[in-house]
Tab-separated table of N, CA and C in Angstrom:
chain	number	residue	atom	x	y	z
A	26	MET	N	5.587	-4.658	-0.091
A	26	MET	CA	5.218	-4.010	-1.436
A	26	MET	C	3.861	-4.022	-1.993
A	27	GLN	N	3.733	-5.224	-1.725
A	27	GLN	CA	2.244	-5.632	-2.316
A	27	GLN	C	1.105	-4.763	-1.925
A	28	GLU	N	1.247	-4.513	-0.745
A	28	GLU	CA	0.165	-3.805	0.259
A	28	GLU	C	0.145	-2.584	-0.318
A	29	LEU	N	1.289	-1.944	-0.538
A	29	LEU	CA	1.433	-0.484	-1.096
A	29	LEU	C	0.552	-0.207	-2.316
A	30	LEU	N	1.111	-1.194	-3.440
A	30	LEU	CA	0.499	-1.465	-4.708
A	30	LEU	C	-1.018	-1.734	-4.490
A	31	GLU	N	-1.296	-2.503	-4.218
A	31	GLU	CA	-2.966	-2.551	-3.616
A	31	GLU	C	-3.548	-1.346	-3.026
A	32	ASN	N	-3.007	-0.499	-2.261
A	32	ASN	CA	-3.655	0.636	-1.957
A	32	ASN	C	-3.763	1.663	-2.983
A	33	ALA	N	-2.639	1.571	-3.695
A	33	ALA	CA	-2.555	2.622	-4.827
A	33	ALA	C	-3.902	2.294	-5.755
A	34	LEU	N	-3.855	1.220	-6.181
A	34	LEU	CA	-5.105	0.802	-7.104
A	34	LEU	C	-6.515	0.989	-6.541
A	35	ILE	N	-6.715	0.512	-5.072
A	35	ILE	CA	-7.947	0.608	-4.463
A	35	ILE	C	-8.198	2.261	-4.193
A	36	HIS	N	-7.414	2.927	-3.555
A	36	HIS	CA	-7.464	4.208	-2.976
A	36	HIS	C	-7.158	5.417	-4.162
A	37	ARG	N	-7.024	5.201	-5.178
A	37	ARG	CA	-6.651	6.211	-6.298
A	37	ARG	C	-7.905	7.024	-6.306
A	38	ASP	N	-7.576	8.200	-6.919
A	38	ASP	CA	-8.748	9.102	-7.171
A	38	ASP	C	-9.250	8.686	-8.935
A	39	TYR	N	-10.416	7.874	-8.847
A	39	TYR	CA	-10.707	7.521	-10.275
A	39	TYR	C	-11.289	8.262	-11.121
A	40	ILE	N	-11.513	9.463	-10.652
A	40	ILE	CA	-11.807	10.962	-11.556
A	40	ILE	C	-10.823	11.346	-12.518
A	41	LYS	N	-9.717	10.882	-12.001
A	41	LYS	CA	-8.151	11.534	-12.472
A	41	LYS	C	-8.248	10.390	-13.838
A	42	ASN	N	-7.919	10.821	-15.092
A	42	ASN	CA	-7.869	10.049	-16.117
A	42	ASN	C	-6.064	9.631	-16.045
A	43	ALA	N	-5.740	8.891	-15.033
A	43	ALA	CA	-4.215	8.674	-15.388
A	43	ALA	C	-4.043	7.607	-14.582
A	44	PRO	N	-2.983	6.514	-15.178
A	44	PRO	CA	-2.669	5.483	-14.557
A	44	PRO	C	-2.114	5.496	-13.254
A	45	VAL	N	-1.984	4.312	-12.304
A	45	VAL	CA	-1.300	4.147	-11.340
A	45	VAL	C	0.105	3.826	-12.004
A	46	ARG	N	1.418	4.281	-11.329
A	46	ARG	CA	2.523	3.972	-12.064
A	46	ARG	C	3.379	3.400	-10.947
A	47	LEU	N	4.258	2.275	-11.531
A	47	LEU	CA	4.968	1.797	-10.690
A	47	LEU	C	6.335	1.668	-11.516
A	48	MET	N	7.244	2.338	-10.793
A	48	MET	CA	8.802	2.631	-11.346
A	48	MET	C	9.770	1.924	-10.487
A	49	VAL	N	10.697	1.115	-11.081
A	49	VAL	CA	11.737	0.209	-10.455
A	49	VAL	C	12.999	1.091	-10.950
A	50	PHE	N	13.722	1.541	-9.818
A	50	PHE	CA	15.091	2.169	-10.115
A	50	PHE	C	16.087	1.238	-9.543
A	51	ASP	N	17.369	1.309	-9.489
A	51	ASP	CA	18.523	0.805	-8.807
A	51	ASP	C	18.365	1.055	-7.203
A	52	ASN	N	17.980	2.432	-7.082
A	52	ASN	CA	18.020	2.506	-5.552
A	52	ASN	C	16.679	2.742	-4.924
A	53	ARG	N	15.486	2.636	-5.514
A	53	ARG	CA	14.128	2.776	-5.010
A	53	ARG	C	13.170	2.094	-5.974
A	54	ILE	N	11.859	2.094	-5.288
A	54	ILE	CA	10.737	1.536	-6.109
A	54	ILE	C	9.681	3.030	-5.769
A	55	GLU	N	9.360	3.463	-6.872
A	55	GLU	CA	8.015	4.409	-6.719
A	55	GLU	C	6.894	4.060	-7.139
A	56	ILE	N	5.796	4.162	-6.387
A	56	ILE	CA	4.403	4.079	-6.667
A	56	ILE	C	3.807	5.401	-6.898
A	57	ILE	N	3.029	5.611	-7.771
A	57	ILE	CA	2.546	7.051	-7.772
A	57	ILE	C	1.041	6.787	-8.421
A	58	SER	N	0.104	7.356	-7.469
A	58	SER	CA	-1.032	7.186	-7.820
A	58	SER	C	-1.935	8.403	-8.038
A	59	PRO	N	-2.870	8.548	-8.842
A	59	PRO	CA	-3.520	9.851	-8.788
A	59	PRO	C	-4.547	10.263	-8.069
A	60	GLY	N	-4.486	11.637	-7.738
A	60	GLY	CA	-5.145	11.962	-6.649
A	60	GLY	C	-4.232	12.221	-5.253
A	61	SER	N	-4.541	13.357	-4.507
A	61	SER	CA	-3.909	13.558	-3.456
A	61	SER	C	-4.812	12.892	-2.261
A	62	LEU	N	-4.337	13.136	-1.128
A	62	LEU	CA	-5.234	12.208	0.040
A	62	LEU	C	-6.695	13.090	0.197
A	63	PRO	N	-7.514	12.223	0.446
A	63	PRO	CA	-9.053	13.141	0.348
A	63	PRO	C	-9.127	13.385	1.882
A	64	ASN	N	-10.380	14.121	1.932
A	64	ASN	CA	-11.126	14.786	3.170
A	64	ASN	C	-10.008	15.200	4.261
A	65	SER	N	-9.235	15.822	3.769
A	65	SER	CA	-8.061	16.736	4.860
A	65	SER	C	-7.432	15.626	5.610
A	66	LEU	N	-7.332	14.485	4.878
A	66	LEU	CA	-6.189	13.376	5.728
A	66	LEU	C	-4.953	13.975	5.297
A	67	VAL	N	-3.960	13.515	6.296
A	67	VAL	CA	-2.543	13.964	6.251
A	67	VAL	C	-1.822	12.938	6.287
A	68	VAL	N	-0.597	12.834	5.829
A	68	VAL	CA	0.498	11.623	5.830
A	68	VAL	C	1.040	11.220	7.144
A	69	GLU	N	0.865	12.088	8.160
A	69	GLU	CA	1.244	11.770	9.381
A	69	GLU	C	0.205	10.565	10.130
A	70	GLU	N	-1.020	10.740	9.627
A	70	GLU	CA	-2.136	9.922	10.165
A	70	GLU	C	-2.396	8.738	9.512
A	71	LEU	N	-1.636	8.241	8.349
A	71	LEU	CA	-1.573	7.213	7.948
A	71	LEU	C	-0.774	5.990	8.373
A	72	ARG	N	0.300	6.314	8.912
A	72	ARG	CA	0.969	5.672	9.908
A	72	ARG	C	0.515	4.763	11.073
A	73	TYR	N	-0.756	5.502	11.384
A	73	TYR	CA	-1.314	4.917	12.590
A	73	TYR	C	-2.555	4.174	12.068
A	74	GLY	N	-3.046	4.028	10.750
A	74	GLY	CA	-4.069	3.217	10.504
A	74	GLY	C	-5.419	3.727	10.203
A	75	ASN	N	-5.322	5.126	10.114
A	75	ASN	CA	-6.697	5.936	9.894
A	75	ASN	C	-7.299	5.546	8.821
A	76	PRO	N	-8.243	4.784	8.549
A	76	PRO	CA	-8.897	4.556	7.370
A	76	PRO	C	-9.845	5.519	6.855
A	77	VAL	N	-9.475	6.274	5.930
A	77	VAL	CA	-10.314	7.276	5.115
A	77	VAL	C	-10.706	6.517	3.722
A	78	VAL	N	-12.138	6.367	3.420
A	78	VAL	CA	-12.114	5.738	2.047
A	78	VAL	C	-12.567	6.611	1.137
A	79	ARG	N	-12.109	6.447	0.177
A	79	ARG	CA	-12.473	7.474	-1.232
A	79	ARG	C	-13.284	6.659	-2.134
A	80	ASN	N	-12.743	5.436	-2.115
A	80	ASN	CA	-13.858	4.262	-3.133
A	80	ASN	C	-14.638	3.326	-2.139
A	81	ASN	N	-15.860	3.403	-1.760
A	81	ASN	CA	-16.524	2.605	-1.119
A	81	ASN	C	-16.614	1.386	-1.647
A	82	LEU	N	-17.110	1.385	-3.212
A	82	LEU	CA	-17.367	0.234	-3.844
A	82	LEU	C	-16.203	-0.600	-3.990
A	83	MET	N	-14.871	-0.038	-4.357
A	83	MET	CA	-13.850	-0.724	-4.376
A	83	MET	C	-13.221	-1.230	-3.166
A	84	VAL	N	-13.457	-0.595	-2.173
A	84	VAL	CA	-12.877	-1.312	-0.680
A	84	VAL	C	-13.851	-2.257	-0.326
A	85	GLY	N	-15.165	-2.311	-0.753
A	85	GLY	CA	-15.916	-3.199	-0.267
A	85	GLY	C	-15.606	-4.461	-1.091
A	86	TYR	N	-15.300	-4.353	-2.263
A	86	TYR	CA	-15.099	-5.371	-3.273
A	86	TYR	C	-13.926	-6.209	-3.054
A	87	ALA	N	-12.826	-5.149	-2.660
A	87	ALA	CA	-11.468	-5.494	-2.233
A	87	ALA	C	-11.501	-6.470	-0.981
A	88	LEU	N	-12.245	-6.031	0.013
A	88	LEU	CA	-12.320	-7.043	1.296
A	88	LEU	C	-12.807	-8.333	1.078
A	89	HIS	N	-13.469	-8.714	-0.056
A	89	HIS	CA	-14.070	-10.075	-0.327
A	89	HIS	C	-12.996	-10.767	-1.434
A	90	THR	N	-12.262	-9.996	-2.171
A	90	THR	CA	-11.511	-10.737	-3.195
A	90	THR	C	-10.060	-10.570	-2.845
A	91	MET	N	-9.395	-9.739	-2.181
A	91	MET	CA	-7.718	-9.613	-2.039
A	91	MET	C	-7.567	-9.866	-0.710
A	92	PRO	N	-6.363	-10.235	-0.454
A	92	PRO	CA	-5.787	-10.928	0.919
A	92	PRO	C	-5.565	-9.763	1.831
A	93	TYR	N	-6.961	-9.063	2.158
A	93	TYR	CA	-7.033	-8.117	3.022
A	93	TYR	C	-6.887	-8.560	4.466
A	94	ARG	N	-6.171	-7.897	5.388
A	94	ARG	CA	-5.988	-8.415	6.799
A	94	ARG	C	-6.352	-6.989	7.789
A	95	GLY	N	-7.439	-6.560	7.283
A	95	GLY	CA	-7.951	-5.255	8.330
A	95	GLY	C	-7.877	-4.035	7.679
A	96	LEU	N	-9.076	-3.427	7.575
A	96	LEU	CA	-8.851	-2.008	6.753
A	96	LEU	C	-8.110	-1.238	7.652
A	97	GLY	N	-7.213	-0.156	7.031
A	97	GLY	CA	-6.412	0.552	7.350
A	97	GLY	C	-5.073	0.082	8.359
A	98	SER	N	-4.874	-1.275	8.006
A	98	SER	CA	-3.762	-2.027	8.520
A	98	SER	C	-2.570	-2.063	7.450
A	99	GLY	N	-2.796	-1.794	6.199
A	99	GLY	CA	-1.785	-2.272	5.296
A	99	GLY	C	-0.867	-1.322	5.269
A	100	LEU	N	-0.689	-0.030	5.619
A	100	LEU	CA	0.542	1.011	5.700
A	100	LEU	C	1.208	0.543	6.885
A	101	LYS	N	0.426	0.387	8.065
A	101	LYS	CA	0.924	-0.164	9.123
A	101	LYS	C	1.906	-0.947	9.145
A	102	ARG	N	1.618	-2.314	8.481
A	102	ARG	CA	2.419	-3.347	8.156
A	102	ARG	C	3.650	-3.273	7.222
A	103	ALA	N	3.220	-2.299	6.285
A	103	ALA	CA	4.512	-2.023	5.350
A	103	ALA	C	5.362	-1.218	6.375
A	104	TYR	N	5.237	-0.436	7.194
A	104	TYR	CA	5.939	0.314	8.034
A	104	TYR	C	7.005	-0.654	8.794
A	105	GLU	N	6.212	-1.670	9.369
A	105	GLU	CA	6.814	-2.609	10.242
A	105	GLU	C	7.935	-3.479	9.578
A	106	HIS	N	7.563	-3.508	8.378
A	106	HIS	CA	8.417	-4.666	7.464
A	106	HIS	C	9.534	-3.681	6.875
A	107	GLN	N	9.366	-2.248	6.615
A	107	GLN	CA	10.203	-1.487	6.160
A	107	GLN	C	9.752	0.142	6.421
A	108	PRO	N	10.691	0.579	7.839
A	108	PRO	CA	10.336	1.824	8.300
A	108	PRO	C	10.718	3.003	7.579
A	109	ASN	N	11.430	2.794	6.444
A	109	ASN	CA	12.066	4.066	5.885
A	109	ASN	C	11.240	4.594	4.633
A	110	ILE	N	10.017	3.915	4.466
A	110	ILE	CA	9.318	4.065	3.348
A	110	ILE	C	9.007	5.637	3.396
A	111	GLU	N	8.853	6.327	2.226
A	111	GLU	CA	8.637	7.803	2.267
A	111	GLU	C	7.308	7.960	1.672
A	112	LEU	N	6.261	8.588	2.241
A	112	LEU	CA	5.006	8.888	1.481
A	112	LEU	C	4.898	10.530	1.244
A	113	ILE	N	4.327	10.869	0.055
A	113	ILE	CA	4.301	12.154	-0.350
A	113	ILE	C	2.981	12.524	-0.888
A	114	ASN	N	2.248	13.513	-0.400
A	114	ASN	CA	1.154	13.834	-1.074
A	114	ASN	C	1.115	15.114	-1.324
A	115	ASP	N	1.260	15.120	-2.851
A	115	ASP	CA	1.099	16.520	-3.463
A	115	ASP	C	0.109	16.856	-3.902
A	116	ALA	N	-0.506	17.469	-2.906
A	116	ALA	CA	-2.009	18.391	-3.470
A	116	ALA	C	-1.951	19.152	-4.631
A	117	GLU	N	-1.117	19.804	-4.848
A	117	GLU	CA	-0.731	20.834	-5.971
A	117	GLU	C	-0.737	19.874	-7.378
A	118	GLY	N	0.124	18.814	-7.159
A	118	GLY	CA	0.200	18.025	-8.400
A	118	GLY	C	-0.622	16.904	-8.590
A	119	GLU	N	-1.829	16.740	-7.414
A	119	GLU	CA	-2.895	15.864	-7.724
A	119	GLU	C	-2.693	14.338	-7.583
A	120	LEU	N	-1.266	13.980	-6.833
A	120	LEU	CA	-0.857	12.856	-6.818
A	120	LEU	C	-0.269	12.469	-5.426
A	121	PHE	N	-0.192	10.920	-5.171
A	121	PHE	CA	0.209	10.332	-4.004
A	121	PHE	C	1.338	9.746	-4.209
A	122	LYS	N	2.501	9.864	-3.727
A	122	LYS	CA	3.615	8.890	-4.134
A	122	LYS	C	4.271	8.196	-2.947
A	123	VAL	N	4.550	6.910	-3.156
A	123	VAL	CA	5.415	6.225	-2.210
A	123	VAL	C	6.701	5.945	-2.840
A	124	ILE	N	7.668	6.124	-1.813
A	124	ILE	CA	8.956	5.810	-2.421
A	124	ILE	C	9.463	4.572	-1.291
A	125	ILE	N	10.003	3.565	-1.714
A	125	ILE	CA	10.265	2.299	-1.226
A	125	ILE	C	11.967	2.601	-1.774
A	126	PRO	N	12.939	2.523	-0.530
A	126	PRO	CA	14.309	2.448	-0.660
A	126	PRO	C	14.490	1.060	-1.110
A	127	ARG	N	15.769	0.734	-1.833
A	127	ARG	CA	16.150	-0.512	-2.178
A	127	ARG	C	17.456	-0.499	-1.494
A	128	PRO	N	17.861	-1.839	-1.268
A	128	PRO	CA	19.349	-2.038	-0.569
A	128	PRO	C	20.253	-1.619	-1.559
A	129	GLU	N	21.551	-1.200	-1.066
A	129	GLU	CA	22.352	-0.672	-2.021
A	129	GLU	C	23.116	-2.036	-2.676
A	130	LYS	N	23.518	-2.150	-3.934
A	130	LYS	CA	24.196	-3.144	-4.384
A	130	LYS	C	25.627	-3.144	-3.977
A	131	LYS	N	26.265	-4.249	-3.649
A	131	LYS	CA	27.400	-4.561	-3.249
A	131	LYS	C	28.618	-4.961	-4.382
C-alpha cells in the first residue's frame, strides 16, 4: 500500500486544489488522488508499468529521496502483492481512485 500512496502523492494533478484522500473502511482502503490519468493513459496500461510522468520535478525529487525501485514499477509490485486491487480513472470527476480490498474479519 505504501507504493500506492506514494504514487498518489507524486503523480496527482497539482493544478487541482484538493487533497489526496486516504480512507480506511472495514472491507477496503481507498486512495483518491486529484486528477484523472494524463496524456490518454488508460488503466489497463498501468498494470504493465508504462510510466507517463505528469510531474517531472516531483518524480525527479522522489527518485533521490524516496525508496523507489524503478520508474513505472510501483503498481506492478502492488499487483504482485495483492492482485485484486481496483483502479478507477474518473475522467469526468477528475480523480483517480485505488481500492484495496481488506481481508474479511472472522
